[in-house]
PDB file of C-alpha atoms and ligand atoms in Angstrom:
ATOM      1  CA  UNK A 142      50.762  58.387 154.555  1.00 84.00           C
ATOM      2  CA  UNK A 143      47.050  59.361 156.170  1.00 90.00           C
ATOM      3  CA  UNK A 144      46.946  59.651 159.789  1.00 92.00           C
ATOM      4  CA  UNK A 145      43.131  59.318 161.307  1.00 94.00           C
ATOM      5  CA  UNK A 146      43.143  60.273 165.032  1.00 90.00           C
ATOM      6  CA  UNK A 147      40.390  61.871 167.756  1.00 90.00           C
ATOM      7  CA  UNK A 148      41.074  65.659 168.523  1.00 87.00           C
ATOM      8  CA  UNK A 149      39.955  65.632 172.360  1.00 82.00           C
ATOM      9  CA  UNK A 150      39.509  69.969 171.936  1.00 87.00           C
ATOM     10  CA  UNK A 151      37.527  69.300 169.062  1.00 91.00           C
ATOM     11  CA  UNK A 152      36.001  66.668 169.841  1.00 90.00           C
ATOM     12  CA  UNK A 153      36.062  65.257 166.461  1.00 93.00           C
ATOM     13  CA  UNK A 154      37.911  62.529 164.386  1.00 95.00           C
ATOM     14  CA  UNK A 155      40.189  63.932 161.718  1.00 94.00           C
ATOM     15  CA  UNK A 156      42.555  62.998 159.087  1.00 94.00           C
ATOM     16  CA  UNK A 157      45.613  64.666 158.263  1.00 93.00           C
ATOM     17  CA  UNK A 158      48.621  63.465 155.627  1.00 93.00           C
ATOM     18  CA  UNK A 159      51.630  63.131 157.325  1.00 92.00           C
ATOM     19  CA  UNK A 160      55.299  62.224 156.083  1.00 92.00           C
ATOM     20  CA  UNK A 161      56.357  61.221 159.379  1.00 90.00           C
ATOM     21  CA  UNK A 162      54.589  59.911 162.796  1.00 89.00           C
ATOM     22  CA  UNK A 163      56.129  60.193 166.340  1.00 85.00           C
ATOM     23  CA  UNK A 164      54.650  58.499 169.284  1.00 83.00           C
ATOM     24  CA  UNK A 165      55.556  60.009 172.717  1.00 79.00           C
ATOM     25  CA  UNK A 166      56.920  57.372 174.863  1.00 82.00           C
ATOM     26  CA  UNK A 167      54.521  55.593 177.729  1.00 84.00           C
ATOM     27  CA  UNK A 168      55.570  56.413 181.135  1.00 88.00           C
ATOM     28  CA  UNK A 169      54.952  54.344 184.085  1.00 90.00           C
ATOM     29  CA  UNK A 170      55.271  55.303 187.950  1.00 91.00           C
ATOM     30  CA  UNK A 171      57.793  54.006 189.928  1.00 88.00           C
ATOM     31  CA  UNK A 172      55.720  51.592 191.544  1.00 86.00           C
ATOM     32  CA  UNK A 173      58.698  50.011 194.194  1.00 85.00           C
ATOM     33  CA  UNK A 174      60.239  53.377 195.329  1.00 86.00           C
ATOM     34  CA  UNK A 175      56.978  55.143 195.497  1.00 90.00           C
ATOM     35  CA  UNK A 176      55.151  52.670 197.440  1.00 91.00           C
ATOM     36  CA  UNK A 177      57.681  52.337 199.898  1.00 91.00           C
ATOM     37  CA  UNK A 178      57.833  56.579 200.295  1.00 91.00           C
ATOM     38  CA  UNK A 179      53.736  56.582 200.531  1.00 91.00           C
ATOM     39  CA  UNK A 180      53.758  53.711 203.101  1.00 87.00           C
ATOM     40  CA  UNK A 181      56.437  55.221 205.317  1.00 86.00           C
ATOM     41  CA  UNK A 182      54.868  58.845 205.056  1.00 86.00           C
ATOM     42  CA  UNK A 183      51.408  57.583 204.705  1.00 83.00           C
ATOM     43  CA  UNK A 184      51.448  59.752 200.993  1.00 90.00           C
ATOM     44  CA  UNK A 185      48.450  59.283 199.068  1.00 90.00           C
ATOM     45  CA  UNK A 186      48.541  58.286 195.394  1.00 94.00           C
ATOM     46  CA  UNK A 187      46.525  57.801 192.458  1.00 94.00           C
ATOM     47  CA  UNK A 188      45.241  54.386 190.769  1.00 93.00           C
ATOM     48  CA  UNK A 189      48.594  54.860 188.472  1.00 92.00           C
ATOM     49  CA  UNK A 190      50.703  54.955 191.328  1.00 94.00           C
ATOM     50  CA  UNK A 191      51.825  58.742 191.116  1.00 95.00           C
ATOM     51  CA  UNK A 192      51.750  61.068 194.123  1.00 96.00           C
ATOM     52  CA  UNK A 193      48.093  62.744 194.358  1.00 95.00           C
ATOM     53  CA  UNK A 194      48.451  66.427 195.121  1.00 95.00           C
ATOM     54  CA  UNK A 195      46.522  67.884 198.067  1.00 92.00           C
ATOM     55  CA  UNK A 196      43.824  70.230 195.762  1.00 92.00           C
ATOM     56  CA  UNK A 197      44.217  70.196 191.883  1.00 91.00           C
ATOM     57  CA  UNK A 198      43.790  73.948 192.234  1.00 92.00           C
ATOM     58  CA  UNK A 199      44.189  75.089 195.439  1.00 93.00           C
ATOM     59  CA  UNK A 200      47.522  73.414 196.479  1.00 93.00           C
ATOM     60  CA  UNK A 201      48.807  71.768 193.122  1.00 94.00           C
ATOM     61  CA  UNK A 202      52.308  70.958 194.662  1.00 96.00           C
ATOM     62  CA  UNK A 203      51.675  70.303 198.211  1.00 95.00           C
ATOM     63  CA  UNK A 204      50.835  66.525 199.712  1.00 93.00           C
ATOM     64  CA  UNK A 205      48.150  66.160 201.928  1.00 87.00           C
ATOM     65  CA  UNK A 206      50.964  65.733 204.782  1.00 85.00           C
ATOM     66  CA  UNK A 207      52.140  69.076 205.736  1.00 83.00           C
ATOM     67  CA  UNK A 208      55.706  69.612 204.652  1.00 88.00           C
ATOM     68  CA  UNK A 209      55.553  67.111 201.735  1.00 94.00           C
ATOM     69  CA  UNK A 210      55.485  69.250 198.206  1.00 96.00           C
ATOM     70  CA  UNK A 211      55.529  66.886 194.814  1.00 96.00           C
ATOM     71  CA  UNK A 212      56.758  68.054 191.221  1.00 96.00           C
ATOM     72  CA  UNK A 213      57.935  66.419 187.969  1.00 95.00           C
ATOM     73  CA  UNK A 214      57.335  62.818 186.948  1.00 94.00           C
ATOM     74  CA  UNK A 215      56.237  61.555 190.699  1.00 95.00           C
ATOM     75  CA  UNK A 216      52.849  63.287 190.238  1.00 95.00           C
ATOM     76  CA  UNK A 217      52.121  62.017 186.573  1.00 94.00           C
ATOM     77  CA  UNK A 218      53.924  62.166 182.885  1.00 92.00           C
ATOM     78  CA  UNK A 219      54.899  65.635 182.265  1.00 91.00           C
ATOM     79  CA  UNK A 220      57.085  67.564 179.728  1.00 88.00           C
ATOM     80  CA  UNK A 221      60.629  68.859 181.143  1.00 91.00           C
ATOM     81  CA  UNK A 222      59.279  72.621 180.798  1.00 93.00           C
ATOM     82  CA  UNK A 223      56.192  71.267 183.123  1.00 94.00           C
ATOM     83  CA  UNK A 224      58.678  69.541 185.756  1.00 95.00           C
ATOM     84  CA  UNK A 225      61.187  72.353 185.993  1.00 96.00           C
ATOM     85  CA  UNK A 226      57.850  75.141 186.436  1.00 96.00           C
ATOM     86  CA  UNK A 227      56.487  72.499 188.999  1.00 97.00           C
ATOM     87  CA  UNK A 228      59.354  72.020 190.773  1.00 97.00           C
ATOM     88  CA  UNK A 229      60.262  75.704 190.864  1.00 97.00           C
ATOM     89  CA  UNK A 230      56.605  76.203 193.110  1.00 97.00           C
ATOM     90  CA  UNK A 231      57.415  73.002 195.009  1.00 97.00           C
ATOM     91  CA  UNK A 232      60.615  75.016 195.818  1.00 97.00           C
ATOM     92  CA  UNK A 233      58.695  78.079 196.696  1.00 96.00           C
ATOM     93  CA  UNK A 234      56.064  76.655 198.788  1.00 95.00           C
ATOM     94  CA  UNK A 235      58.780  75.040 201.105  1.00 95.00           C
ATOM     95  CA  UNK A 236      60.711  78.089 201.106  1.00 95.00           C
ATOM     96  CA  UNK A 237      57.323  79.939 202.583  1.00 92.00           C
ATOM     97  CA  UNK A 238      57.791  76.881 205.363  1.00 89.00           C
ATOM     98  CA  UNK A 239      61.262  77.535 206.083  1.00 92.00           C
ATOM     99  CA  UNK A 240      60.700  81.002 206.103  1.00 94.00           C
ATOM    100  CA  UNK A 241      58.559  81.052 209.378  1.00 90.00           C
ATOM    101  CA  UNK A 242      59.774  81.018 212.557  1.00 91.00           C
ATOM    102  CA  UNK A 243      56.530  80.038 213.878  1.00 87.00           C
ATOM    103  CA  UNK A 244      53.966  77.820 211.802  1.00 81.00           C
ATOM    104  CA  UNK A 245      50.277  77.532 213.159  1.00 81.00           C
ATOM    105  CA  UNK A 246      48.369  74.593 213.311  1.00 76.00           C
ATOM    106  CA  UNK A 247      44.678  73.826 212.122  1.00 77.00           C
ATOM    107  CA  UNK A 248      42.663  73.692 215.422  1.00 83.00           C
ATOM    108  CA  UNK A 249      40.705  70.374 214.843  1.00 89.00           C
ATOM    109  CA  UNK A 250      43.090  67.987 216.460  1.00 93.00           C
ATOM    110  CA  UNK A 251      42.407  65.250 218.783  1.00 95.00           C
ATOM    111  CA  UNK A 252      43.390  65.204 222.233  1.00 95.00           C
ATOM    112  CA  UNK A 253      43.528  62.962 224.496  1.00 96.00           C
ATOM    113  CA  UNK A 254      42.289  63.374 228.214  1.00 95.00           C
ATOM    114  CA  UNK A 255      45.029  60.924 230.120  1.00 93.00           C
ATOM    115  CA  UNK A 256      42.772  60.519 233.345  1.00 94.00           C
ATOM    116  CA  UNK A 257      40.481  58.407 231.380  1.00 95.00           C
ATOM    117  CA  UNK A 258      42.583  56.651 228.785  1.00 96.00           C
ATOM    118  CA  UNK A 259      42.973  52.930 229.606  1.00 94.00           C
ATOM    119  CA  UNK A 260      45.884  52.320 227.139  1.00 94.00           C
ATOM    120  CA  UNK A 261      43.752  50.014 225.169  1.00 96.00           C
ATOM    121  CA  UNK A 262      45.466  50.757 221.779  1.00 95.00           C
ATOM    122  CA  UNK A 263      42.106  51.127 219.645  1.00 96.00           C
ATOM    123  CA  UNK A 264      43.158  54.513 218.765  1.00 96.00           C
ATOM    124  CA  UNK A 265      46.588  53.558 218.159  1.00 96.00           C
ATOM    125  CA  UNK A 266      45.475  51.284 215.502  1.00 96.00           C
ATOM    126  CA  UNK A 267      42.906  53.000 214.491  1.00 95.00           C
ATOM    127  CA  UNK A 268      44.349  56.052 213.120  1.00 94.00           C
ATOM    128  CA  UNK A 269      45.170  55.865 209.310  1.00 87.00           C
ATOM    129  CA  UNK A 270      47.894  58.415 210.195  1.00 85.00           C
ATOM    130  CA  UNK A 271      49.682  56.473 212.818  1.00 87.00           C
ATOM    131  CA  UNK A 272      49.469  59.530 215.210  1.00 92.00           C
ATOM    132  CA  UNK A 273      48.700  58.227 218.446  1.00 95.00           C
ATOM    133  CA  UNK A 274      51.099  56.485 220.608  1.00 95.00           C
ATOM    134  CA  UNK A 275      51.590  55.535 224.003  1.00 95.00           C
ATOM    135  CA  UNK A 276      53.671  57.837 226.145  1.00 94.00           C
ATOM    136  CA  UNK A 277      56.096  57.414 229.588  1.00 94.00           C
ATOM    137  CA  UNK A 278      52.961  57.629 231.774  1.00 93.00           C
ATOM    138  CA  UNK A 279      51.045  54.471 230.309  1.00 93.00           C
ATOM    139  CA  UNK A 280      48.254  56.662 228.173  1.00 95.00           C
ATOM    140  CA  UNK A 281      47.737  57.564 224.726  1.00 96.00           C
ATOM    141  CA  UNK A 282      49.193  60.864 223.123  1.00 96.00           C
ATOM    142  CA  UNK A 283      48.732  62.852 219.836  1.00 95.00           C
ATOM    143  CA  UNK A 284      51.456  64.911 218.474  1.00 92.00           C
ATOM    144  CA  UNK A 285      48.954  68.154 217.103  1.00 90.00           C
ATOM    145  CA  UNK A 286      51.256  68.741 214.780  1.00 85.00           C
ATOM    146  CA  UNK A 287      50.873  64.930 213.222  1.00 86.00           C
ATOM    147  CA  UNK A 288      47.245  64.625 213.550  1.00 90.00           C
ATOM    148  CA  UNK A 289      45.026  65.761 210.290  1.00 86.00           C
ATOM    149  CA  UNK A 290      41.913  65.824 212.445  1.00 90.00           C
ATOM    150  CA  UNK A 291      39.776  63.151 210.837  1.00 91.00           C
ATOM    151  CA  UNK A 292      38.011  62.136 214.134  1.00 93.00           C
ATOM    152  CA  UNK A 293      38.472  58.526 213.549  1.00 95.00           C
ATOM    153  CA  UNK A 294      40.149  57.918 216.886  1.00 96.00           C
ATOM    154  CA  UNK A 295      37.473  59.921 219.181  1.00 95.00           C
ATOM    155  CA  UNK A 296      34.842  58.076 217.571  1.00 94.00           C
ATOM    156  CA  UNK A 297      36.674  54.794 218.303  1.00 96.00           C
ATOM    157  CA  UNK A 298      38.007  54.984 222.010  1.00 96.00           C
ATOM    158  CA  UNK A 299      35.405  53.586 223.907  1.00 96.00           C
ATOM    159  CA  UNK A 300      36.579  55.148 226.906  1.00 95.00           C
ATOM    160  CA  UNK A 301      35.719  58.607 225.140  1.00 94.00           C
ATOM    161  CA  UNK A 302      39.004  59.923 226.282  1.00 96.00           C
ATOM    162  CA  UNK A 303      39.715  61.484 223.093  1.00 96.00           C
ATOM    163  CA  UNK A 304      37.763  64.825 221.611  1.00 95.00           C
ATOM    164  CA  UNK A 305      38.180  66.299 218.524  1.00 95.00           C
ATOM    165  CA  UNK A 306      38.955  70.294 219.488  1.00 93.00           C
ATOM    166  CA  UNK A 307      35.797  72.392 217.862  1.00 90.00           C
ATOM    167  CA  UNK A 308      33.889  68.976 217.667  1.00 91.00           C
ATOM    168  CA  UNK A 309      33.741  68.360 221.406  1.00 91.00           C
ATOM    169  CA  UNK A 310      30.963  65.786 222.485  1.00 90.00           C
ATOM    170  CA  UNK A 311      29.186  68.748 224.422  1.00 90.00           C
ATOM    171  CA  UNK A 312      29.388  71.257 221.843  1.00 91.00           C
ATOM    172  CA  UNK A 313      27.674  69.015 219.020  1.00 91.00           C
ATOM    173  CA  UNK A 314      24.852  67.853 221.697  1.00 91.00           C
ATOM    174  CA  UNK A 315      24.269  71.817 222.810  1.00 92.00           C
ATOM    175  CA  UNK A 316      24.218  71.859 218.760  1.00 90.00           C
ATOM    176  CA  UNK A 317      21.910  68.954 218.110  1.00 90.00           C
ATOM    177  CA  UNK A 318      19.721  70.212 221.436  1.00 90.00           C
ATOM    178  CA  UNK A 319      19.339  73.740 219.386  1.00 89.00           C
ATOM    179  CA  UNK A 320      18.480  72.302 216.005  1.00 88.00           C
ATOM    180  CA  UNK A 321      15.752  69.607 217.635  1.00 88.00           C
ATOM    181  CA  UNK A 322      14.376  72.350 220.264  1.00 84.00           C
ATOM    182  CA  UNK A 323      11.468  73.810 217.692  1.00 73.00           C
ATOM    183  CA  UNK A 324      11.054  70.355 216.033  1.00 77.00           C
ATOM    184  CA  UNK A 325      10.150  68.343 219.290  1.00 70.00           C
ATOM    185  CA  UNK A 326       8.128  70.913 220.970  1.00 63.00           C
TER     186      UNK A 326
HETATM  187  S1  LIG B1824      41.288  54.305 222.292  1.00 65.70           S
HETATM  188 FE1  LIG B1824      41.137  55.696 224.172  1.00 65.70          FE
HETATM  189  S2  LIG B1824      41.389  54.464 225.882  1.00 65.70           S
HETATM  190 FE2  LIG B1824      42.326  53.242 224.374  1.00 65.70          FE
HETATM  191  S3  LIG B1824      44.180  54.042 224.012  1.00 65.70           S
HETATM  192 FE3  LIG B1824      43.082  55.356 222.884  1.00 65.70          FE
HETATM  193  S4  LIG B1824      42.561  57.385 224.348  1.00 65.70           S
HETATM  194 FE4  LIG B1824      43.169  55.897 225.634  1.00 65.70          FE
HETATM  195  S1  LIG B1825      41.942  62.552 214.396  1.00 65.70           S
HETATM  196 FE1  LIG B1825      42.265  61.569 213.028  1.00 65.70          FE
HETATM  197  S2  LIG B1825      44.424  61.842 212.226  1.00 65.70           S
HETATM  198 FE2  LIG B1825      44.206  62.553 214.688  1.00 65.70          FE
HETATM  199  S3  LIG B1825      44.845  61.115 215.643  1.00 65.70           S
HETATM  200 FE3  LIG B1825      42.874  60.906 215.276  1.00 65.70          FE
HETATM  201  S4  LIG B1825      42.755  59.255 213.882  1.00 65.70           S
HETATM  202 FE4  LIG B1825      44.611  60.221 213.724  1.00 65.70          FE
END
């Protein structure tokens, strides 16, 4: 039997004479289970429904939410050998996190100045990761361990009660002044 196919490596149409043609079975993501997990923990997914790693080369088994790792067919169709290798990598990454007594957080996280907060809930609704909440004092609070530092809440707060560390308003205004100094003279 002649089998014609396109070789993606050679980028050419090939034809071979084969005794047997074995096609691999298609695989689809577990839409229901993955959707629930993604909604609860705010985990990103690909258009095909698989979980999306943080960085394909630098963090291939880490999910963008700290403490979450991905391996096997939750990440995409792959062989058992690949799944095992990825599972070992994910276990190694988890081990490095668990072995530490102290975990350093990123410095660029949002902080609320309680005195200015009017508890309007805009930041609570705006945060894509559901981080801000109204605390016992009746003001918004942001857990730095959960904050991704996107700055959406700081931009949305009408009372200017939220500052993104390392990108505070006075910091940015000073930079802008310095930048425009020579231009506006
Ligand atoms: S948006 Fe600003 S004023 Fe409103 S709850 Fe959040 S921090 Fe407070
Ligand atoms: S900086 Fe982004 S992730 Fe952090 S609390 Fe604000 S909106 Fe949420």
